[in-house]
């Protein structure tokens, strides 16, 4: 299923993880290329990472089938996916004791080899949100979303990120998905180091969260280690 999704371009080319020929190394190499290209143009880059809260547990069966249908999957796949995700039950086992079986009304089963690809198909529309420049800097690795922006200053970057994240969170709200802001990280890549390290403010329906800078990478730092070491 993953091979078909890539061959027929169902998944966005910037979605990585749990896919053939699309590894974490490929993702890191792509980000390094884009950041170094920005540096060559005298620009600064900033990156915000977002984690889909609950991931597999947040998938709604009806919406998953609707998504697969809109992506052009054949009726046999739709029927199989519907059967795979309905009438699920579970029980909790701890220290030799097992709870009564209970129904699981939503979500994909943890540990199933097909759950990762179904989840990536489920969130595929997130890579089509916003203007072309924003989409070009958006990458995914399984349930993690990475947004890269470049401009003449870090302050302009954080303003762009705030606007983009607002759009992504609005889409998530419509789809029943939320982002775990406690796991959100902000990284700056500025070769000139002209200014401060501005934070990124994210407004939610319940609160306002300020994301401080987790990593700063300057002209003499190892860029690859900065991308993969956090």
PDB file of C-alpha atoms in Angstrom:
ATOM      1  CA  UNK A   1       0.000   0.000   0.000  1.00  0.00           C
ATOM      2  CA  UNK A   2       2.900   2.341   0.788  1.00  0.00           C
ATOM      3  CA  UNK A   3       4.533   1.495  -2.546  1.00  0.00           C
ATOM      4  CA  UNK A   4       1.311   2.266  -4.456  1.00  0.00           C
ATOM      5  CA  UNK A   5       0.896   5.562  -2.547  1.00  0.00           C
ATOM      6  CA  UNK A   6       4.370   6.658  -3.660  1.00  0.00           C
ATOM      7  CA  UNK A   7       4.215   5.316  -7.218  1.00  0.00           C
ATOM      8  CA  UNK A   8       0.925   7.052  -7.970  1.00  0.00           C
ATOM      9  CA  UNK A   9       1.810  10.176  -5.969  1.00  0.00           C
ATOM     10  CA  UNK A  10      -1.027   9.799  -3.497  1.00  0.00           C
ATOM     11  CA  UNK A  11       1.269  10.873  -0.680  1.00  0.00           C
ATOM     12  CA  UNK A  12       3.025  14.216  -0.799  1.00  0.00           C
ATOM     13  CA  UNK A  13       6.703  13.934  -1.862  1.00  0.00           C
ATOM     14  CA  UNK A  14       7.732  15.604   1.409  1.00  0.00           C
ATOM     15  CA  UNK A  15       6.163  12.938   3.612  1.00  0.00           C
ATOM     16  CA  UNK A  16       8.798  10.627   5.072  1.00  0.00           C
ATOM     17  CA  UNK A  17       8.876   7.689   7.475  1.00  0.00           C
ATOM     18  CA  UNK A  18       7.423   4.157   7.264  1.00  0.00           C
ATOM     19  CA  UNK A  19       7.806   4.391   3.494  1.00  0.00           C
ATOM     20  CA  UNK A  20      10.140   2.665   1.043  1.00  0.00           C
ATOM     21  CA  UNK A  21      13.087   4.835  -0.039  1.00  0.00           C
ATOM     22  CA  UNK A  22      12.079   7.709   2.265  1.00  0.00           C
ATOM     23  CA  UNK A  23      14.116   7.559   5.459  1.00  0.00           C
ATOM     24  CA  UNK A  24      15.009   9.970   8.256  1.00  0.00           C
ATOM     25  CA  UNK A  25      18.385  10.412   6.553  1.00  0.00           C
ATOM     26  CA  UNK A  26      16.650  11.562   3.368  1.00  0.00           C
ATOM     27  CA  UNK A  27      14.600  14.057   5.360  1.00  0.00           C
ATOM     28  CA  UNK A  28      17.658  15.448   7.153  1.00  0.00           C
ATOM     29  CA  UNK A  29      19.522  15.784   3.850  1.00  0.00           C
ATOM     30  CA  UNK A  30      16.600  17.690   2.315  1.00  0.00           C
ATOM     31  CA  UNK A  31      16.413  20.111   5.249  1.00  0.00           C
ATOM     32  CA  UNK A  32      20.184  20.664   5.250  1.00  0.00           C
ATOM     33  CA  UNK A  33      20.038  21.475   1.525  1.00  0.00           C
ATOM     34  CA  UNK A  34      17.232  24.021   1.989  1.00  0.00           C
ATOM     35  CA  UNK A  35      18.927  25.711   4.959  1.00  0.00           C
ATOM     36  CA  UNK A  36      22.303  25.943   3.220  1.00  0.00           C
ATOM     37  CA  UNK A  37      20.571  27.297   0.128  1.00  0.00           C
ATOM     38  CA  UNK A  38      18.993  30.017   2.305  1.00  0.00           C
ATOM     39  CA  UNK A  39      22.398  30.845   3.807  1.00  0.00           C
ATOM     40  CA  UNK A  40      23.897  31.121   0.309  1.00  0.00           C
ATOM     41  CA  UNK A  41      21.245  33.770  -0.444  1.00  0.00           C
ATOM     42  CA  UNK A  42      22.069  35.689   2.723  1.00  0.00           C
ATOM     43  CA  UNK A  43      18.850  34.620   4.473  1.00  0.00           C
ATOM     44  CA  UNK A  44      18.071  33.139   7.883  1.00  0.00           C
ATOM     45  CA  UNK A  45      16.048  29.966   8.381  1.00  0.00           C
ATOM     46  CA  UNK A  46      13.753  28.917  11.215  1.00  0.00           C
ATOM     47  CA  UNK A  47      12.044  25.593  11.799  1.00  0.00           C
ATOM     48  CA  UNK A  48       9.087  24.643  13.971  1.00  0.00           C
ATOM     49  CA  UNK A  49       8.257  21.013  14.681  1.00  0.00           C
ATOM     50  CA  UNK A  50       4.753  19.839  15.596  1.00  0.00           C
ATOM     51  CA  UNK A  51       3.577  16.503  16.958  1.00  0.00           C
ATOM     52  CA  UNK A  52       0.064  15.209  16.232  1.00  0.00           C
ATOM     53  CA  UNK A  53      -1.463  14.446  19.620  1.00  0.00           C
ATOM     54  CA  UNK A  54      -2.629  10.882  19.988  1.00  0.00           C
ATOM     55  CA  UNK A  55      -1.711  10.103  16.366  1.00  0.00           C
ATOM     56  CA  UNK A  56      -3.195   6.637  15.673  1.00  0.00           C
ATOM     57  CA  UNK A  57      -5.841   7.044  18.389  1.00  0.00           C
ATOM     58  CA  UNK A  58      -7.147  10.235  16.766  1.00  0.00           C
ATOM     59  CA  UNK A  59      -8.080   8.660  13.416  1.00  0.00           C
ATOM     60  CA  UNK A  60     -11.830   8.619  12.801  1.00  0.00           C
ATOM     61  CA  UNK A  61     -13.041   5.679  10.734  1.00  0.00           C
ATOM     62  CA  UNK A  62     -15.604   7.514   8.614  1.00  0.00           C
ATOM     63  CA  UNK A  63     -13.186  10.316   7.833  1.00  0.00           C
ATOM     64  CA  UNK A  64     -10.433   7.849   6.968  1.00  0.00           C
ATOM     65  CA  UNK A  65     -12.669   6.090   4.425  1.00  0.00           C
ATOM     66  CA  UNK A  66     -13.718   9.454   3.009  1.00  0.00           C
ATOM     67  CA  UNK A  67     -10.057  10.436   2.687  1.00  0.00           C
ATOM     68  CA  UNK A  68      -9.116   7.205   0.917  1.00  0.00           C
ATOM     69  CA  UNK A  69     -12.064   7.617  -1.452  1.00  0.00           C
ATOM     70  CA  UNK A  70     -11.027  11.181  -2.339  1.00  0.00           C
ATOM     71  CA  UNK A  71      -7.488   9.929  -3.012  1.00  0.00           C
ATOM     72  CA  UNK A  72      -8.787   7.479  -5.597  1.00  0.00           C
ATOM     73  CA  UNK A  73      -8.295   4.148  -3.829  1.00  0.00           C
ATOM     74  CA  UNK A  74     -10.414   1.332  -5.373  1.00  0.00           C
ATOM     75  CA  UNK A  75     -13.590   0.047  -3.681  1.00  0.00           C
ATOM     76  CA  UNK A  76     -11.846  -3.144  -2.545  1.00  0.00           C
ATOM     77  CA  UNK A  77      -9.360  -1.105  -0.501  1.00  0.00           C
ATOM     78  CA  UNK A  78     -12.147   1.036   0.940  1.00  0.00           C
ATOM     79  CA  UNK A  79     -14.068  -2.041   2.062  1.00  0.00           C
ATOM     80  CA  UNK A  80     -10.952  -3.588   3.556  1.00  0.00           C
ATOM     81  CA  UNK A  81     -10.044  -0.371   5.436  1.00  0.00           C
ATOM     82  CA  UNK A  82     -13.590  -0.100   6.728  1.00  0.00           C
ATOM     83  CA  UNK A  83     -13.496  -3.684   7.985  1.00  0.00           C
ATOM     84  CA  UNK A  84     -10.039  -3.168   9.499  1.00  0.00           C
ATOM     85  CA  UNK A  85     -11.094  -0.143  11.549  1.00  0.00           C
ATOM     86  CA  UNK A  86     -14.582  -1.112  12.728  1.00  0.00           C
ATOM     87  CA  UNK A  87     -15.842  -3.239  15.629  1.00  0.00           C
ATOM     88  CA  UNK A  88     -12.471  -3.111  17.360  1.00  0.00           C
ATOM     89  CA  UNK A  89     -12.157  -4.253  20.957  1.00  0.00           C
ATOM     90  CA  UNK A  90      -9.368  -4.206  23.522  1.00  0.00           C
ATOM     91  CA  UNK A  91      -8.533  -5.319  27.050  1.00  0.00           C
ATOM     92  CA  UNK A  92      -5.865  -4.223  29.525  1.00  0.00           C
ATOM     93  CA  UNK A  93      -3.509  -6.845  30.938  1.00  0.00           C
ATOM     94  CA  UNK A  94      -1.332  -5.983  33.936  1.00  0.00           C
ATOM     95  CA  UNK A  95       0.607  -8.360  36.220  1.00  0.00           C
ATOM     96  CA  UNK A  96      -1.322 -11.366  35.000  1.00  0.00           C
ATOM     97  CA  UNK A  97      -4.722  -9.723  35.432  1.00  0.00           C
ATOM     98  CA  UNK A  98      -6.899  -8.782  32.457  1.00  0.00           C
ATOM     99  CA  UNK A  99      -9.712  -6.267  32.381  1.00  0.00           C
ATOM    100  CA  UNK A 100     -13.081  -6.930  30.730  1.00  0.00           C
ATOM    101  CA  UNK A 101     -13.099  -6.375  26.978  1.00  0.00           C
ATOM    102  CA  UNK A 102     -14.295  -2.954  25.868  1.00  0.00           C
ATOM    103  CA  UNK A 103     -15.038  -1.418  22.481  1.00  0.00           C
ATOM    104  CA  UNK A 104     -12.616   0.958  20.754  1.00  0.00           C
ATOM    105  CA  UNK A 105     -14.748   3.455  18.807  1.00  0.00           C
ATOM    106  CA  UNK A 106     -11.914   5.159  16.907  1.00  0.00           C
ATOM    107  CA  UNK A 107      -8.243   4.947  16.068  1.00  0.00           C
ATOM    108  CA  UNK A 108      -5.801   2.571  14.425  1.00  0.00           C
ATOM    109  CA  UNK A 109      -4.288  -0.390  16.275  1.00  0.00           C
ATOM    110  CA  UNK A 110      -0.803   0.104  17.683  1.00  0.00           C
ATOM    111  CA  UNK A 111       1.702  -2.419  16.363  1.00  0.00           C
ATOM    112  CA  UNK A 112      -0.079  -3.169  13.106  1.00  0.00           C
ATOM    113  CA  UNK A 113       2.221  -2.772  10.065  1.00  0.00           C
ATOM    114  CA  UNK A 114      -0.566  -1.071   8.113  1.00  0.00           C
ATOM    115  CA  UNK A 115      -1.402   1.593  10.716  1.00  0.00           C
ATOM    116  CA  UNK A 116       1.521   3.942   9.838  1.00  0.00           C
ATOM    117  CA  UNK A 117       0.631   4.158   6.139  1.00  0.00           C
ATOM    118  CA  UNK A 118      -3.084   4.614   6.882  1.00  0.00           C
ATOM    119  CA  UNK A 119      -2.236   7.434   9.276  1.00  0.00           C
ATOM    120  CA  UNK A 120       0.021   9.132   6.723  1.00  0.00           C
ATOM    121  CA  UNK A 121      -2.762   8.929   4.137  1.00  0.00           C
ATOM    122  CA  UNK A 122      -5.140  10.376   6.740  1.00  0.00           C
ATOM    123  CA  UNK A 123      -3.018  13.506   7.316  1.00  0.00           C
ATOM    124  CA  UNK A 124      -1.903  13.924   3.688  1.00  0.00           C
ATOM    125  CA  UNK A 125      -4.071  17.053   3.108  1.00  0.00           C
ATOM    126  CA  UNK A 126      -2.033  18.991   5.673  1.00  0.00           C
ATOM    127  CA  UNK A 127       0.760  19.239   3.106  1.00  0.00           C
ATOM    128  CA  UNK A 128      -1.529  21.168   0.728  1.00  0.00           C
ATOM    129  CA  UNK A 129      -2.542  23.941   3.135  1.00  0.00           C
ATOM    130  CA  UNK A 130      -1.448  27.522   2.567  1.00  0.00           C
ATOM    131  CA  UNK A 131       0.578  29.344  -0.100  1.00  0.00           C
ATOM    132  CA  UNK A 132       3.207  27.601  -2.206  1.00  0.00           C
ATOM    133  CA  UNK A 133       6.178  28.936  -0.217  1.00  0.00           C
ATOM    134  CA  UNK A 134       4.750  27.607   3.031  1.00  0.00           C
ATOM    135  CA  UNK A 135       3.999  24.214   1.473  1.00  0.00           C
ATOM    136  CA  UNK A 136       7.514  23.983   0.035  1.00  0.00           C
ATOM    137  CA  UNK A 137       8.962  24.213   3.537  1.00  0.00           C
ATOM    138  CA  UNK A 138       6.626  21.648   5.129  1.00  0.00           C
ATOM    139  CA  UNK A 139       7.852  18.132   5.784  1.00  0.00           C
ATOM    140  CA  UNK A 140       6.429  15.159   7.621  1.00  0.00           C
ATOM    141  CA  UNK A 141       7.925  12.150   9.345  1.00  0.00           C
ATOM    142  CA  UNK A 142       5.181   9.751  10.448  1.00  0.00           C
ATOM    143  CA  UNK A 143       3.120  11.820  12.934  1.00  0.00           C
ATOM    144  CA  UNK A 144       5.589  14.723  13.155  1.00  0.00           C
ATOM    145  CA  UNK A 145       5.225  17.875  11.057  1.00  0.00           C
ATOM    146  CA  UNK A 146       8.157  20.186  10.370  1.00  0.00           C
ATOM    147  CA  UNK A 147       7.705  23.715   9.007  1.00  0.00           C
ATOM    148  CA  UNK A 148      10.741  25.540   7.621  1.00  0.00           C
ATOM    149  CA  UNK A 149      10.656  29.234   6.646  1.00  0.00           C
ATOM    150  CA  UNK A 150      13.351  31.605   5.410  1.00  0.00           C
ATOM    151  CA  UNK A 151      13.590  35.386   5.251  1.00  0.00           C
ATOM    152  CA  UNK A 152      15.957  38.256   5.993  1.00  0.00           C
ATOM    153  CA  UNK A 153      15.441  38.057   9.761  1.00  0.00           C
ATOM    154  CA  UNK A 154      14.514  35.640  12.505  1.00  0.00           C
ATOM    155  CA  UNK A 155      11.750  37.999  13.619  1.00  0.00           C
ATOM    156  CA  UNK A 156      10.117  37.777  10.203  1.00  0.00           C
ATOM    157  CA  UNK A 157      10.498  34.006  10.321  1.00  0.00           C
ATOM    158  CA  UNK A 158       8.672  33.691  13.640  1.00  0.00           C
ATOM    159  CA  UNK A 159       5.845  35.889  12.346  1.00  0.00           C
ATOM    160  CA  UNK A 160       5.519  33.593   9.324  1.00  0.00           C
ATOM    161  CA  UNK A 161       5.562  30.501  11.507  1.00  0.00           C
ATOM    162  CA  UNK A 162       2.837  31.885  13.752  1.00  0.00           C
ATOM    163  CA  UNK A 163       0.590  32.526  10.749  1.00  0.00           C
ATOM    164  CA  UNK A 164       1.257  29.104   9.226  1.00  0.00           C
ATOM    165  CA  UNK A 165       0.664  27.244  12.492  1.00  0.00           C
ATOM    166  CA  UNK A 166      -2.645  29.068  12.920  1.00  0.00           C
ATOM    167  CA  UNK A 167      -3.769  27.658   9.561  1.00  0.00           C
ATOM    168  CA  UNK A 168      -2.536  24.158  10.420  1.00  0.00           C
ATOM    169  CA  UNK A 169      -4.295  24.168  13.777  1.00  0.00           C
ATOM    170  CA  UNK A 170      -7.529  25.361  12.164  1.00  0.00           C
ATOM    171  CA  UNK A 171      -7.344  22.437   9.722  1.00  0.00           C
ATOM    172  CA  UNK A 172      -6.631  20.057  12.585  1.00  0.00           C
ATOM    173  CA  UNK A 173      -9.616  21.370  14.527  1.00  0.00           C
ATOM    174  CA  UNK A 174     -11.901  20.657  11.563  1.00  0.00           C
ATOM    175  CA  UNK A 175     -10.447  17.161  11.215  1.00  0.00           C
ATOM    176  CA  UNK A 176     -10.553  16.279  14.899  1.00  0.00           C
ATOM    177  CA  UNK A 177      -6.748  16.414  15.247  1.00  0.00           C
ATOM    178  CA  UNK A 178      -4.760  18.466  17.738  1.00  0.00           C
ATOM    179  CA  UNK A 179      -1.059  19.199  18.114  1.00  0.00           C
ATOM    180  CA  UNK A 180       0.831  18.530  21.334  1.00  0.00           C
ATOM    181  CA  UNK A 181       2.325  21.963  21.993  1.00  0.00           C
ATOM    182  CA  UNK A 182       4.350  20.581  24.904  1.00  0.00           C
ATOM    183  CA  UNK A 183       6.446  18.740  22.295  1.00  0.00           C
ATOM    184  CA  UNK A 184       6.699  21.682  19.899  1.00  0.00           C
ATOM    185  CA  UNK A 185      10.229  22.914  19.251  1.00  0.00           C
ATOM    186  CA  UNK A 186      11.621  26.028  17.576  1.00  0.00           C
ATOM    187  CA  UNK A 187      15.043  26.107  15.938  1.00  0.00           C
ATOM    188  CA  UNK A 188      16.862  29.030  14.306  1.00  0.00           C
ATOM    189  CA  UNK A 189      19.557  28.735  11.642  1.00  0.00           C
ATOM    190  CA  UNK A 190      21.187  32.125  11.112  1.00  0.00           C
ATOM    191  CA  UNK A 191      24.633  32.422   9.583  1.00  0.00           C
ATOM    192  CA  UNK A 192      24.995  36.120  10.431  1.00  0.00           C
ATOM    193  CA  UNK A 193      23.760  36.059  14.041  1.00  0.00           C
ATOM    194  CA  UNK A 194      22.597  39.669  13.706  1.00  0.00           C
ATOM    195  CA  UNK A 195      19.713  39.668  16.154  1.00  0.00           C
ATOM    196  CA  UNK A 196      18.184  37.946  19.133  1.00  0.00           C
ATOM    197  CA  UNK A 197      16.514  34.547  19.289  1.00  0.00           C
ATOM    198  CA  UNK A 198      12.832  35.489  18.997  1.00  0.00           C
ATOM    199  CA  UNK A 199      10.195  33.152  20.343  1.00  0.00           C
ATOM    200  CA  UNK A 200       7.065  31.976  18.548  1.00  0.00           C
ATOM    201  CA  UNK A 201       3.644  32.625  20.079  1.00  0.00           C
ATOM    202  CA  UNK A 202       0.882  30.139  19.283  1.00  0.00           C
ATOM    203  CA  UNK A 203      -2.736  30.965  20.096  1.00  0.00           C
ATOM    204  CA  UNK A 204      -5.180  28.158  20.799  1.00  0.00           C
ATOM    205  CA  UNK A 205      -8.833  28.162  21.766  1.00  0.00           C
ATOM    206  CA  UNK A 206      -7.848  27.536  25.387  1.00  0.00           C
ATOM    207  CA  UNK A 207      -4.531  29.305  25.841  1.00  0.00           C
ATOM    208  CA  UNK A 208      -1.574  31.182  24.404  1.00  0.00           C
ATOM    209  CA  UNK A 209       1.687  29.229  24.308  1.00  0.00           C
ATOM    210  CA  UNK A 210       5.116  30.773  23.822  1.00  0.00           C
ATOM    211  CA  UNK A 211       7.598  28.444  22.130  1.00  0.00           C
ATOM    212  CA  UNK A 212      11.166  29.320  23.056  1.00  0.00           C
ATOM    213  CA  UNK A 213      14.210  28.493  20.957  1.00  0.00           C
ATOM    214  CA  UNK A 214      15.458  24.954  21.469  1.00  0.00           C
ATOM    215  CA  UNK A 215      18.435  25.111  19.113  1.00  0.00           C
ATOM    216  CA  UNK A 216      20.454  27.869  17.497  1.00  0.00           C
ATOM    217  CA  UNK A 217      22.862  26.965  14.723  1.00  0.00           C
ATOM    218  CA  UNK A 218      25.393  29.536  13.610  1.00  0.00           C
ATOM    219  CA  UNK A 219      28.010  29.583  10.845  1.00  0.00           C
ATOM    220  CA  UNK A 220      30.551  27.426  12.676  1.00  0.00           C
ATOM    221  CA  UNK A 221      28.215  24.729  14.007  1.00  0.00           C
ATOM    222  CA  UNK A 222      27.605  21.284  12.550  1.00  0.00           C
ATOM    223  CA  UNK A 223      24.300  21.693  10.761  1.00  0.00           C
ATOM    224  CA  UNK A 224      23.574  17.999  10.320  1.00  0.00           C
ATOM    225  CA  UNK A 225      24.045  17.260  14.026  1.00  0.00           C
ATOM    226  CA  UNK A 226      21.741  20.144  14.910  1.00  0.00           C
ATOM    227  CA  UNK A 227      18.968  18.705  12.785  1.00  0.00           C
ATOM    228  CA  UNK A 228      19.252  15.165  14.040  1.00  0.00           C
ATOM    229  CA  UNK A 229      20.377  15.570  17.622  1.00  0.00           C
ATOM    230  CA  UNK A 230      17.166  16.914  19.233  1.00  0.00           C
TER     231      UNK A 230
END
